[in-house]
Amino acid sequence: MTHLQRFSAVLVYVMAVTSASAAAFGGPKITLNNGLQMPQLGLGTWKSEPGEVKAAVKAAVGIGYRHIDCAAIYKNEEEVGEALTELFAEGVVTRDELWITSKLWNDHHGADDVPGACSTTLKHLGLDYLDLYLIHWPVATGCTGDVLDPTTEETWRAMEALQASGKARSIGVSNFSAKKLSAMRAHAKVFPAVNQVELHPVHRQDDLLSACAALGTHVTAYSPLGSPDSAAMIDHKGAAVMVNPAVVAIADAVGKSPAQVLIRWAMQRGTSVVPKSVTPSRIEANFASFDWELSDAQMAKLSAIEPQTRMIHGAFWCNPEGPYRTLADLWDEL
């Protein structure tokens, strides 16, 4: 064997070990604007039914996931907490090896309500702190009139206090338009580290990604598979993403599932991504996204799908007497 052949063999071995190690410890990480590193791929828990989510979380962490995405409104944080408690007790993982995200619901936006909401989430999860706490929607329950009340500024000040107290290491928002996020520059002492929004090839949000990058806010993609299991719940066409001809053709070409292609597309765009599943085989398959790539041509094809359609449309927040009378008001889109 020549020196060049030996070097090549060693290089291949090192790359393989590095790839395996990355998967074993949660995969690639994203550095946020506060310097903390968040695993790029996480397990989503929206619509995970009681009796299912505990097993899903334990399976995911056993496979190698180190990022779990939760929310108070998902009504399953206590079961997620049971899974975490067992994982810690069994020595599968330590608290500091996990990244746990949760979200503040719309009925606790008042400055006096935010700390209690976070404390309840921490109690349910069995944790002392969150790695990331997000304002779930720019919506306040029961708000009428032209102005959001409580205002985003009031809610955000309480979020900043949570970070200062150590209960949330990072803070951010979800479902915020570029306009709403940019407006926070006027009052935010700590600018949002993350904006978690719906992203997939049928709703790319290219302009929002560019705006967030300019503001220094990382973007996490939720419903990256189009959320087909919520189609009946909120009347959308989510299944269209997984069966889109371009997605299916590329999946066939690379020998991967449509779900894997969609996750890989999100990762190659630089976003983090939190696909949901309670099926161990799918959880494992979704995690197998680090050791292969889509070509530039395949990325371009996925990034040219038209028409663009929002699945989690937000129509349920429109109120003729509130600040969001139309979807254009909510999303700041013409």
Coordinates of C-alpha atoms in Angstrom, one line a residue:
M1 CA 0.0 0.0 0.0
T2 CA 1.4 3.4 -1.0
H3 CA 1.6 6.4 1.4
L4 CA -1.2 8.0 -0.6
Q5 CA -3.4 4.9 -0.3
R6 CA -2.7 4.7 3.5
F7 CA -3.6 8.4 3.9
S8 CA -6.8 7.9 1.9
A9 CA -7.8 4.9 4.0
V10 CA -7.2 6.9 7.2
L11 CA -9.1 9.8 5.9
V12 CA -12.1 7.7 5.0
Y13 CA -11.9 6.0 8.5
V14 CA -11.8 9.4 10.3
M15 CA -14.7 10.8 8.3
A16 CA -16.7 7.7 9.1
V17 CA -16.0 7.9 12.8
T18 CA -16.7 11.7 12.8
S19 CA -20.1 11.0 11.0
A20 CA -21.0 8.3 13.5
S21 CA -20.0 10.4 16.4
A22 CA -22.1 13.3 15.1
A23 CA -25.1 11.0 14.9
A24 CA -24.4 9.5 18.3
F25 CA -24.3 12.9 20.0
G26 CA -27.3 14.6 18.2
G27 CA -25.8 15.4 14.9
P28 CA -24.7 18.8 13.6
K29 CA -25.3 21.9 15.8
I30 CA -26.3 25.4 15.0
T31 CA -24.7 28.3 16.9
L32 CA -27.3 30.8 18.0
N33 CA -26.8 34.6 18.4
N34 CA -26.1 34.1 22.1
G35 CA -23.3 31.6 21.4
L36 CA -25.2 28.5 22.5
Q37 CA -25.2 25.5 20.2
M38 CA -28.5 23.8 19.3
P39 CA -28.7 20.3 17.6
Q40 CA -29.9 20.9 14.1
L41 CA -32.3 18.0 14.0
G42 CA -34.9 17.5 16.8
L43 CA -38.0 15.4 17.6
G44 CA -41.3 17.3 17.3
T45 CA -44.1 16.4 19.7
W46 CA -47.1 18.2 18.3
K47 CA -50.1 15.8 17.9
S48 CA -48.2 13.0 19.8
E49 CA -51.0 11.4 21.7
P50 CA -50.9 10.5 25.4
G51 CA -49.5 7.1 25.8
E52 CA -47.3 7.5 22.7
V53 CA -45.1 10.5 23.3
K54 CA -43.2 9.0 26.2
A55 CA -42.1 6.0 24.2
A56 CA -41.3 8.2 21.2
V57 CA -39.0 10.5 23.3
K58 CA -37.2 7.5 24.8
A59 CA -36.8 5.9 21.4
A60 CA -35.5 9.1 19.9
V61 CA -32.9 9.7 22.6
G62 CA -31.9 6.1 22.4
I63 CA -31.3 6.5 18.7
G64 CA -29.2 9.6 19.2
Y65 CA -31.6 12.6 19.2
R66 CA -30.5 15.3 21.6
H67 CA -33.1 18.0 20.8
I68 CA -36.8 17.6 21.8
D69 CA -39.4 20.3 20.8
C70 CA -42.3 20.7 23.2
A71 CA -45.1 23.2 23.9
A72 CA -47.6 23.7 26.7
I73 CA -50.5 23.6 24.2
Y74 CA -49.5 20.2 23.1
K75 CA -50.9 18.9 26.4
N76 CA -48.3 16.2 26.6
E77 CA -45.4 17.8 28.5
E78 CA -46.0 15.7 31.6
E79 CA -45.5 12.5 29.6
V80 CA -42.4 14.0 28.0
G81 CA -41.2 14.7 31.5
E82 CA -41.7 11.1 32.5
A83 CA -39.6 10.0 29.6
L84 CA -36.8 12.5 30.5
T85 CA -36.8 11.4 34.2
E86 CA -36.5 7.8 33.2
L87 CA -33.7 8.5 30.7
F88 CA -31.7 10.4 33.3
A89 CA -32.3 7.7 35.9
E90 CA -31.2 5.0 33.5
G91 CA -28.0 6.8 32.6
V92 CA -28.9 7.0 28.9
V93 CA -28.3 10.7 28.8
T94 CA -27.6 13.6 31.2
R95 CA -29.6 16.9 31.3
D96 CA -26.8 18.9 29.9
E97 CA -26.6 16.6 26.8
L98 CA -30.1 17.5 25.8
W99 CA -31.7 20.6 24.2
I100 CA -35.3 21.1 25.3
T101 CA -37.5 23.7 23.7
S102 CA -40.9 24.7 24.9
K103 CA -43.4 27.5 24.1
L104 CA -45.5 30.1 25.8
W105 CA -49.2 29.8 24.9
N106 CA -51.4 32.7 23.9
D107 CA -53.3 33.0 27.2
H108 CA -50.2 33.8 29.3
H109 CA -48.8 36.8 27.5
G110 CA -49.2 39.2 30.4
A111 CA -46.0 40.1 32.2
D112 CA -47.4 38.6 35.4
D113 CA -48.5 35.4 33.7
V114 CA -45.3 34.5 31.8
P115 CA -43.2 33.3 34.8
G116 CA -46.0 31.0 36.0
A117 CA -46.5 29.5 32.6
C118 CA -42.7 28.7 32.4
S119 CA -42.7 27.3 35.9
T120 CA -45.6 25.0 35.0
T121 CA -43.8 23.8 31.9
L122 CA -40.7 23.1 33.9
K123 CA -42.7 21.2 36.6
H124 CA -44.4 19.1 33.9
L125 CA -41.0 18.3 32.2
G126 CA -39.3 17.7 35.5
L127 CA -36.6 20.2 34.7
D128 CA -34.9 23.2 36.3
Y129 CA -34.4 25.1 33.1
L130 CA -35.3 25.2 29.4
D131 CA -32.7 25.5 26.7
L132 CA -35.1 27.5 24.6
Y133 CA -38.4 29.2 25.4
L134 CA -40.5 30.6 22.5
I135 CA -43.5 32.9 22.3
H136 CA -45.7 30.4 20.4
W137 CA -47.8 32.9 18.3
P138 CA -47.9 36.7 18.1
V139 CA -51.5 36.3 19.4
A140 CA -53.1 37.2 22.8
T141 CA -56.2 35.2 23.8
G142 CA -59.3 37.4 24.0
C143 CA -57.7 40.4 22.5
T144 CA -60.0 42.8 20.7
G145 CA -59.3 46.2 19.1
D146 CA -56.6 47.2 16.7
V147 CA -53.6 46.7 18.9
L148 CA -52.3 43.4 20.4
D149 CA -52.8 43.4 24.2
P150 CA -50.7 42.4 26.0
T151 CA -48.2 43.8 23.5
T152 CA -45.2 41.8 22.3
E153 CA -43.0 44.3 24.1
E154 CA -44.7 43.4 27.5
T155 CA -44.4 39.7 26.8
W156 CA -40.8 39.9 25.6
R157 CA -39.7 41.8 28.7
A158 CA -41.0 39.0 30.8
M159 CA -39.2 36.5 28.6
E160 CA -36.0 38.5 29.0
A161 CA -36.5 38.2 32.8
L162 CA -36.8 34.5 32.5
Q163 CA -33.5 34.3 30.7
A164 CA -31.8 36.5 33.2
S165 CA -33.1 34.2 36.0
G166 CA -31.7 31.1 34.3
K167 CA -35.0 29.4 33.7
A168 CA -34.6 29.8 30.0
R169 CA -31.1 29.8 28.5
S170 CA -32.3 31.1 25.2
I171 CA -35.5 32.9 24.2
G172 CA -37.2 33.3 20.9
V173 CA -40.4 33.5 19.0
S174 CA -42.6 31.3 16.7
N175 CA -44.8 32.2 13.7
F176 CA -43.5 35.8 13.6
S177 CA -43.4 37.5 10.2
A178 CA -40.3 39.5 9.2
K179 CA -42.2 42.7 10.0
K180 CA -43.1 41.6 13.5
L181 CA -39.6 40.3 14.2
S182 CA -38.0 43.4 12.9
A183 CA -40.3 45.6 15.1
M184 CA -38.8 44.0 18.2
R185 CA -35.5 45.8 17.5
A186 CA -37.1 48.9 19.0
H187 CA -37.4 47.4 22.5
A188 CA -35.6 44.1 22.8
K189 CA -32.5 44.1 25.0
V190 CA -32.0 40.4 24.1
F191 CA -33.0 39.8 20.5
P192 CA -34.8 36.5 19.6
A193 CA -32.4 33.7 19.1
V194 CA -34.8 31.6 17.1
N195 CA -38.0 32.1 15.0
Q196 CA -39.7 28.7 14.6
V197 CA -42.0 28.7 11.5
E198 CA -43.6 26.4 9.0
L199 CA -41.0 25.5 6.3
H200 CA -41.0 22.9 3.5
P201 CA -40.6 23.1 -0.3
V202 CA -44.3 24.0 -0.7
H203 CA -43.9 26.9 1.7
R204 CA -40.2 28.0 1.5
Q205 CA -40.6 31.5 3.1
D206 CA -37.4 32.6 1.2
D207 CA -37.9 36.3 2.1
L208 CA -38.4 35.5 5.8
L209 CA -35.3 33.4 5.9
S210 CA -33.3 36.2 4.4
A211 CA -34.8 38.7 6.9
C212 CA -34.0 36.5 9.9
A213 CA -30.5 36.0 8.7
A214 CA -30.0 39.8 8.5
L215 CA -31.4 40.2 12.0
G216 CA -29.2 37.4 13.4
T217 CA -32.2 35.1 14.3
H218 CA -31.9 31.4 13.5
V219 CA -34.9 29.8 11.8
T220 CA -36.3 26.4 12.9
A221 CA -38.6 24.5 10.5
Y222 CA -41.7 23.0 12.0
S223 CA -44.1 20.8 10.0
P224 CA -41.2 20.1 7.6
L225 CA -43.2 17.2 6.1
G226 CA -46.3 19.3 5.5
S227 CA -48.1 18.1 8.6
P228 CA -50.4 15.7 6.8
D229 CA -51.8 14.4 10.0
S230 CA -53.3 17.8 10.9
A231 CA -55.0 18.2 7.5
A232 CA -58.5 17.2 8.7
M233 CA -58.0 19.2 12.0
I234 CA -57.4 22.6 10.4
D235 CA -58.5 21.9 6.8
H236 CA -55.3 22.1 4.7
K237 CA -53.7 20.0 2.0
G238 CA -50.6 18.9 3.8
A239 CA -50.4 15.5 2.1
A240 CA -49.4 17.4 -1.0
V241 CA -45.9 17.9 0.2
M242 CA -45.0 14.3 0.8
V243 CA -46.5 13.2 -2.5
N244 CA -45.3 16.2 -4.6
P245 CA -43.9 14.8 -7.9
A246 CA -40.6 16.6 -7.4
V247 CA -40.1 15.2 -3.9
V248 CA -41.1 11.7 -4.9
A249 CA -38.8 11.7 -8.0
I250 CA -35.8 12.9 -6.0
A251 CA -36.5 10.4 -3.2
D252 CA -36.4 7.6 -5.8
A253 CA -33.2 9.0 -7.3
V254 CA -31.3 9.1 -4.1
G255 CA -32.8 5.9 -2.6
K256 CA -34.4 7.7 0.4
S257 CA -37.9 8.3 1.6
P258 CA -39.8 11.5 0.8
A259 CA -39.6 12.4 4.5
Q260 CA -35.8 12.0 4.5
V261 CA -35.5 14.2 1.4
L262 CA -37.6 16.9 3.0
I263 CA -35.5 16.8 6.2
R264 CA -32.3 16.9 4.3
W265 CA -33.5 19.8 2.2
A266 CA -34.3 21.8 5.4
M267 CA -30.8 21.0 6.8
Q268 CA -29.0 22.0 3.7
R269 CA -30.8 25.3 3.7
G270 CA -29.2 26.0 7.1
T271 CA -32.4 25.7 9.2
S272 CA -32.9 23.4 12.1
V273 CA -35.8 21.0 11.7
V274 CA -38.2 19.2 14.1
P275 CA -40.1 16.4 12.3
K276 CA -42.7 14.7 14.5
S277 CA -43.2 10.9 14.6
V278 CA -44.2 8.4 17.3
T279 CA -43.2 5.4 15.1
P280 CA -39.7 4.1 16.1
S281 CA -38.8 3.1 12.6
R282 CA -39.7 6.5 11.2
I283 CA -38.0 8.3 14.1
E284 CA -34.8 6.4 13.2
A285 CA -35.2 7.0 9.5
N286 CA -35.7 10.7 10.1
F287 CA -32.4 10.8 12.1
A288 CA -30.5 9.2 9.2
S289 CA -29.9 12.6 7.6
F290 CA -26.2 13.4 8.3
D291 CA -24.2 11.2 6.0
W292 CA -25.6 12.0 2.6
E293 CA -26.5 15.2 0.6
L294 CA -28.8 16.4 -2.1
S295 CA -27.1 17.8 -5.2
D296 CA -27.3 21.4 -6.1
A297 CA -29.7 20.5 -8.9
Q298 CA -31.9 18.6 -6.6
M299 CA -31.9 21.4 -4.0
A300 CA -32.8 23.8 -6.8
K301 CA -35.6 21.6 -8.1
L302 CA -37.1 21.4 -4.6
S303 CA -36.7 25.1 -4.1
A304 CA -38.6 25.9 -7.3
I305 CA -41.9 24.1 -6.5
E306 CA -45.0 26.2 -7.2
P307 CA -47.5 27.2 -6.1
Q308 CA -46.5 28.0 -2.6
T309 CA -49.1 27.1 0.0
R310 CA -49.1 27.6 3.8
M311 CA -50.5 24.5 5.6
I312 CA -50.7 25.9 9.1
H313 CA -52.6 28.8 7.8
G314 CA -53.6 30.6 11.0
A315 CA -57.1 31.4 9.9
F316 CA -58.2 30.3 13.4
W317 CA -56.7 33.5 14.8
C318 CA -58.6 35.8 12.5
N319 CA -61.2 37.9 14.4
P320 CA -63.3 40.7 12.9
E321 CA -63.0 42.5 16.2
G322 CA -59.3 41.8 16.9
P323 CA -55.9 43.0 15.6
Y324 CA -55.8 40.2 13.0
R325 CA -59.0 40.6 10.9
T326 CA -57.4 38.9 7.9
L327 CA -54.6 36.5 7.2
A328 CA -52.7 39.4 5.7
D329 CA -52.8 41.1 9.1
L330 CA -51.4 38.0 10.8
W331 CA -48.7 37.2 8.4
D332 CA -48.0 40.8 7.1
E333 CA -48.4 39.5 3.5
L334 CA -50.1 41.4 0.7

